Tab-separated table of C-alpha atoms in Angstrom:
chain	number	residue	atom	x	y	z
F	1	UNK	CA	73.187	161.195	16.696
F	2	UNK	CA	75.400	162.136	19.593
F	3	UNK	CA	72.345	164.569	20.799
F	4	UNK	CA	69.684	161.672	19.962
F	5	UNK	CA	71.616	159.608	22.667
F	6	UNK	CA	71.885	162.245	25.256
F	7	UNK	CA	68.421	163.078	24.874
F	8	UNK	CA	67.362	159.254	25.267
F	9	UNK	CA	69.671	159.144	28.253
F	10	UNK	CA	68.409	161.974	30.036
F	11	UNK	CA	64.827	160.682	29.611
F	12	UNK	CA	65.923	157.303	30.843
F	13	UNK	CA	67.345	158.789	34.172
F	14	UNK	CA	63.922	161.140	34.587
F	15	UNK	CA	61.913	157.990	34.242
F	16	UNK	CA	63.805	156.074	36.866
F	17	UNK	CA	63.986	158.989	38.874
F	18	UNK	CA	60.380	159.101	39.042
F	19	UNK	CA	59.863	155.639	39.595
F	20	UNK	CA	61.931	155.690	42.417
F	21	UNK	CA	60.324	158.759	43.784
F	22	UNK	CA	57.175	157.310	43.302
F	23	UNK	CA	57.800	153.893	45.202
F	24	UNK	CA	59.112	155.867	47.839
F	25	UNK	CA	55.933	157.785	48.153
F	26	UNK	CA	54.102	154.290	49.012
F	27	UNK	CA	56.176	154.264	52.302
F	28	UNK	CA	54.161	155.227	55.482
F	29	UNK	CA	54.096	155.324	59.403
F	30	UNK	CA	51.412	153.449	59.986
F	31	UNK	CA	51.697	152.700	64.316
F	32	UNK	CA	53.411	155.034	66.671
F	33	UNK	CA	53.527	154.028	70.361
F	34	UNK	CA	55.417	156.779	72.467
F	35	UNK	CA	55.151	154.949	75.823
F	36	UNK	CA	56.961	151.842	74.206
F	37	UNK	CA	58.804	154.119	71.812
F	38	UNK	CA	57.717	151.553	68.723
F	39	UNK	CA	56.578	152.594	65.441
F	40	UNK	CA	55.562	150.617	62.329
F	41	UNK	CA	56.493	151.425	58.722
F	42	UNK	CA	54.266	149.849	55.709
F	43	UNK	CA	55.179	149.541	51.992
F	44	UNK	CA	52.069	150.061	50.218
F	45	UNK	CA	53.527	149.920	46.991
F	46	UNK	CA	54.301	147.184	44.255
F	47	UNK	CA	57.955	146.887	44.710
F	48	UNK	CA	60.480	145.865	47.504
F	49	UNK	CA	62.233	148.891	48.919
F	50	UNK	CA	65.269	148.381	51.310
F	51	UNK	CA	64.651	151.285	53.900
F	52	UNK	CA	68.049	150.667	56.073
F	53	UNK	CA	69.309	153.932	55.597
F	54	UNK	CA	66.366	155.793	55.574
F	55	UNK	CA	65.980	158.291	58.579
F	56	UNK	CA	63.371	159.415	61.111
F	57	UNK	CA	63.155	163.025	62.680
F	58	UNK	CA	61.378	163.948	65.526
F	59	UNK	CA	61.342	167.404	67.458
F	60	UNK	CA	64.753	168.099	65.525
F	61	UNK	CA	66.175	164.683	66.977
F	62	UNK	CA	67.397	162.348	64.016
F	63	UNK	CA	68.043	158.786	63.717
F	64	UNK	CA	68.783	155.806	60.684
F	65	UNK	CA	66.738	152.867	60.921
F	66	UNK	CA	69.504	150.827	60.356
F	67	UNK	CA	70.586	151.892	63.815
F	68	UNK	CA	67.179	151.303	65.825
F	69	UNK	CA	66.215	147.925	67.202
F	70	UNK	CA	64.236	145.566	65.277
F	71	UNK	CA	61.095	144.317	66.788
F	72	UNK	CA	59.373	142.365	63.841
F	73	UNK	CA	59.565	142.316	60.068
F	74	UNK	CA	62.710	143.155	57.651
F	75	UNK	CA	63.963	146.627	56.695
F	76	UNK	CA	64.067	145.196	53.417
F	77	UNK	CA	60.484	146.198	52.986
F	78	UNK	CA	58.436	143.922	50.575
F	79	UNK	CA	54.851	145.050	49.206
F	80	UNK	CA	52.153	145.277	51.500
F	81	UNK	CA	54.453	144.492	54.579
F	82	UNK	CA	55.255	146.023	57.600
F	83	UNK	CA	58.291	146.683	59.994
F	84	UNK	CA	58.485	147.274	63.495
F	85	UNK	CA	61.369	149.142	65.241
F	86	UNK	CA	61.955	150.776	68.638
F	87	UNK	CA	62.732	154.359	67.973
F	88	UNK	CA	66.497	155.598	68.971
F	89	UNK	CA	67.268	159.501	67.901
F	90	UNK	CA	70.562	161.520	68.391
F	91	UNK	CA	71.792	161.894	71.906
F	92	UNK	CA	69.930	158.609	73.041
F	93	UNK	CA	66.469	160.104	72.833
F	94	UNK	CA	63.226	158.501	72.192
F	95	UNK	CA	59.939	160.349	70.934
F	96	UNK	CA	57.951	162.200	73.389
F	97	UNK	CA	54.275	162.104	74.000
F	98	UNK	CA	53.652	165.325	72.359
F	99	UNK	CA	55.733	165.392	69.022
F	100	UNK	CA	56.059	164.908	65.145
F	101	UNK	CA	57.389	162.229	63.326
F	102	UNK	CA	59.002	162.296	59.805
F	103	UNK	CA	60.130	159.955	57.656
F	104	UNK	CA	63.029	160.714	55.126
F	105	UNK	CA	65.051	159.737	52.283
F	106	UNK	CA	68.508	158.032	53.009
F	107	UNK	CA	70.037	161.497	51.696
F	108	UNK	CA	69.073	165.361	51.823
F	109	UNK	CA	68.409	168.073	53.951
F	110	UNK	CA	65.884	167.446	56.865
F	111	UNK	CA	64.654	170.984	56.288
F	112	UNK	CA	64.037	170.252	52.184
F	113	UNK	CA	60.310	169.048	51.456
F	114	UNK	CA	61.795	166.708	48.801
F	115	UNK	CA	63.759	164.424	51.580
F	116	UNK	CA	60.407	163.907	53.644
F	117	UNK	CA	58.198	160.833	52.623
F	118	UNK	CA	55.600	160.904	55.544
F	119	UNK	CA	54.615	162.714	58.407
F	120	UNK	CA	52.588	162.424	61.519
F	121	UNK	CA	51.902	164.647	64.575
F	122	UNK	CA	50.482	163.870	67.818
F	123	UNK	CA	49.731	165.385	71.561
F	124	UNK	CA	50.480	169.019	69.947
F	125	UNK	CA	50.443	171.034	67.113
F	126	UNK	CA	53.692	172.960	65.274
F	127	UNK	CA	55.975	170.383	66.473
F	128	UNK	CA	59.499	169.682	64.813
F	129	UNK	CA	59.273	169.896	60.980
F	130	UNK	CA	55.473	170.393	60.629
F	131	UNK	CA	56.124	173.579	58.185
F	132	UNK	CA	57.827	171.081	55.917
F	133	UNK	CA	55.173	168.492	56.032
F	134	UNK	CA	52.671	171.249	55.314
F	135	UNK	CA	54.407	172.102	52.243
F	136	UNK	CA	54.360	168.798	50.995
F	137	UNK	CA	50.546	168.870	51.662
F	138	UNK	CA	51.088	165.625	54.009
F	139	UNK	CA	49.758	167.839	56.806
F	140	UNK	CA	47.570	170.786	57.793
F	141	UNK	CA	49.278	173.359	60.029
F	142	UNK	CA	48.247	173.111	63.756
F	143	UNK	CA	46.575	169.818	63.682
F	144	UNK	CA	47.333	167.003	65.933
F	145	UNK	CA	46.157	163.251	66.953
F	146	UNK	CA	44.068	164.241	69.734
F	147	UNK	CA	42.903	160.407	70.601
F	148	UNK	CA	44.384	158.167	73.221
F	149	UNK	CA	47.535	156.365	72.529
F	150	UNK	CA	48.913	154.205	70.613
F	151	UNK	CA	48.071	155.867	67.229
F	152	UNK	CA	46.952	153.753	64.220
F	153	UNK	CA	47.050	155.202	60.493
F	154	UNK	CA	43.584	154.147	59.483
F	155	UNK	CA	44.030	155.389	55.615
F	156	UNK	CA	45.090	154.114	52.371
F	157	UNK	CA	48.583	154.719	50.513
F	158	UNK	CA	46.665	158.245	49.211
F	159	UNK	CA	45.454	159.369	52.559
F	160	UNK	CA	47.087	161.994	54.541
F	161	UNK	CA	46.740	164.365	57.574
F	162	UNK	CA	45.124	163.634	61.024
F	163	UNK	CA	41.713	162.676	60.177
F	164	UNK	CA	43.357	159.283	59.165
F	165	UNK	CA	44.703	158.482	62.376
F	166	UNK	CA	42.850	156.791	65.362
F	167	UNK	CA	43.779	155.020	68.793
F	168	UNK	CA	45.187	151.370	67.802
F	169	UNK	CA	42.273	148.654	68.752
F	170	UNK	CA	43.243	145.337	70.016
F	171	UNK	CA	41.588	142.696	68.224
F	172	UNK	CA	39.012	141.992	70.903
F	173	UNK	CA	37.522	145.532	71.030
F	174	UNK	CA	37.612	145.752	67.199
F	175	UNK	CA	35.642	142.190	66.663
F	176	UNK	CA	32.899	143.639	69.687
F	177	UNK	CA	32.152	146.487	67.090
F	178	UNK	CA	32.586	145.314	63.943
F	179	UNK	CA	28.678	145.734	63.155
F	180	UNK	CA	29.057	149.245	62.883
F	181	UNK	CA	27.916	150.179	59.122
F	182	UNK	CA	27.145	153.454	57.401
F	183	UNK	CA	25.122	153.409	54.231
F	184	UNK	CA	24.444	154.412	51.761
F	185	UNK	CA	28.027	155.093	50.599
F	186	UNK	CA	28.364	157.254	48.687
F	187	UNK	CA	25.320	159.277	50.045
F	188	UNK	CA	23.747	163.013	49.176
F	189	UNK	CA	20.914	163.279	51.477
F	190	UNK	CA	21.086	161.270	54.548
F	191	UNK	CA	23.595	159.147	55.932
F	192	UNK	CA	22.515	155.931	57.973
F	193	UNK	CA	24.644	154.885	61.095
F	194	UNK	CA	23.824	151.308	62.234
F	195	UNK	CA	25.379	150.270	65.631
F	196	UNK	CA	25.284	146.877	67.207
F	197	UNK	CA	23.352	146.142	70.346
F	198	UNK	CA	25.987	145.106	72.067
F	199	UNK	CA	27.411	148.816	71.919
F	200	UNK	CA	25.675	151.035	74.482
F	201	UNK	CA	25.955	155.109	74.990
F	202	UNK	CA	27.750	155.491	71.965
F	203	UNK	CA	29.174	158.976	70.660
F	204	UNK	CA	28.725	159.637	66.929
F	205	UNK	CA	31.438	162.245	65.566
F	206	UNK	CA	31.997	163.055	61.814
F	207	UNK	CA	35.298	164.797	60.634
F	208	UNK	CA	36.140	166.681	57.397
F	209	UNK	CA	39.630	165.417	55.923
F	210	UNK	CA	40.907	168.516	57.761
F	211	UNK	CA	40.383	166.976	60.829
F	212	UNK	CA	37.579	169.576	61.709
F	213	UNK	CA	34.656	168.161	63.500
F	214	UNK	CA	31.450	168.472	61.932
F	215	UNK	CA	29.181	167.119	64.068
F	216	UNK	CA	28.937	165.049	67.340
F	217	UNK	CA	25.937	163.431	68.970
F	218	UNK	CA	24.929	160.997	71.919
F	219	UNK	CA	23.784	158.073	70.143
F	220	UNK	CA	22.482	156.485	73.848
F	221	UNK	CA	20.455	153.365	73.040
F	222	UNK	CA	19.473	153.690	69.360
F	223	UNK	CA	20.838	151.260	67.174
F	224	UNK	CA	20.206	153.069	63.886
F	225	UNK	CA	20.512	157.040	63.482
F	226	UNK	CA	20.163	158.884	60.448
F	227	UNK	CA	22.305	161.876	59.373
F	228	UNK	CA	20.991	164.756	57.239
F	229	UNK	CA	24.188	165.365	54.927
F	230	UNK	CA	22.084	167.354	52.365
F	231	UNK	CA	24.026	170.625	52.976
F	232	UNK	CA	27.380	169.209	53.519
F	233	UNK	CA	30.102	170.170	50.814
F	234	UNK	CA	31.197	167.210	48.380
F	235	UNK	CA	33.642	165.226	49.812
F	236	UNK	CA	35.276	162.308	52.050
F	237	UNK	CA	34.133	162.461	55.472
F	238	UNK	CA	35.377	160.311	58.586
F	239	UNK	CA	32.750	158.692	60.748
F	240	UNK	CA	33.779	157.578	63.944
F	241	UNK	CA	31.884	155.825	67.032
F	242	UNK	CA	33.308	155.329	70.009
F	243	UNK	CA	32.040	153.809	73.396
F	244	UNK	CA	34.393	153.790	76.470
F	245	UNK	CA	37.873	152.604	75.042
F	246	UNK	CA	36.067	151.012	71.766
F	247	UNK	CA	36.366	153.218	68.873
F	248	UNK	CA	36.115	152.530	65.259
F	249	UNK	CA	36.523	154.856	62.216
F	250	UNK	CA	35.068	154.375	58.766
F	251	UNK	CA	35.087	157.003	55.651
F	252	UNK	CA	31.953	157.932	53.493
F	253	UNK	CA	31.771	160.204	50.352
F	254	UNK	CA	29.220	162.977	50.285
F	255	UNK	CA	28.127	163.493	46.901
């Protein structure tokens, strides 16, 4: 009887620990603005998580969220909610124009993969705790966000890597290009990209999930362009249309 009780106790502890780990996996860094030292964190999960004691690490400088200036939201982060803070790290440091940023659990070594929840990197590769993020399959070694700051995460809870980061659009620019569409999706032979007439001299770029550029074409005055994807590997790709300071990104699946 004693052994049975112990077994079920261990099973409950394991299940509880797994649920906590799974919940933490839904926390993601969604915006980074190095010029204002501002970041956003979003809870993609279904349960509220108190992130007061969670930590940030950038180029081996550390800080706890409770010690940072709260701009908007609450550190007791509800499902689908975001919180915005001004980053303050050890020694009064802020994030740099070329750096990494990792989100960590309240306890554990910063060099231990299990302690890291999320990671992003911009300006250059090989910064700080990149190797930890690579071990976790959060990031690909040497890749970094190379578009204009501030940066915005455009993926979902299960998306990882540089391909899911882009320039943060303001509302006016976003509305201007909302008619950019792709079809069919999924695609097996040709992908059609439709661009609104208000967008002139646009550039079309397509990336794979590792951030490798597959094609780049100047669209010019064309409103529709057809891309032959028949020989591409199956998987998810990122389609990006940009003109001047206006950029929008969509995903499509190659079957």
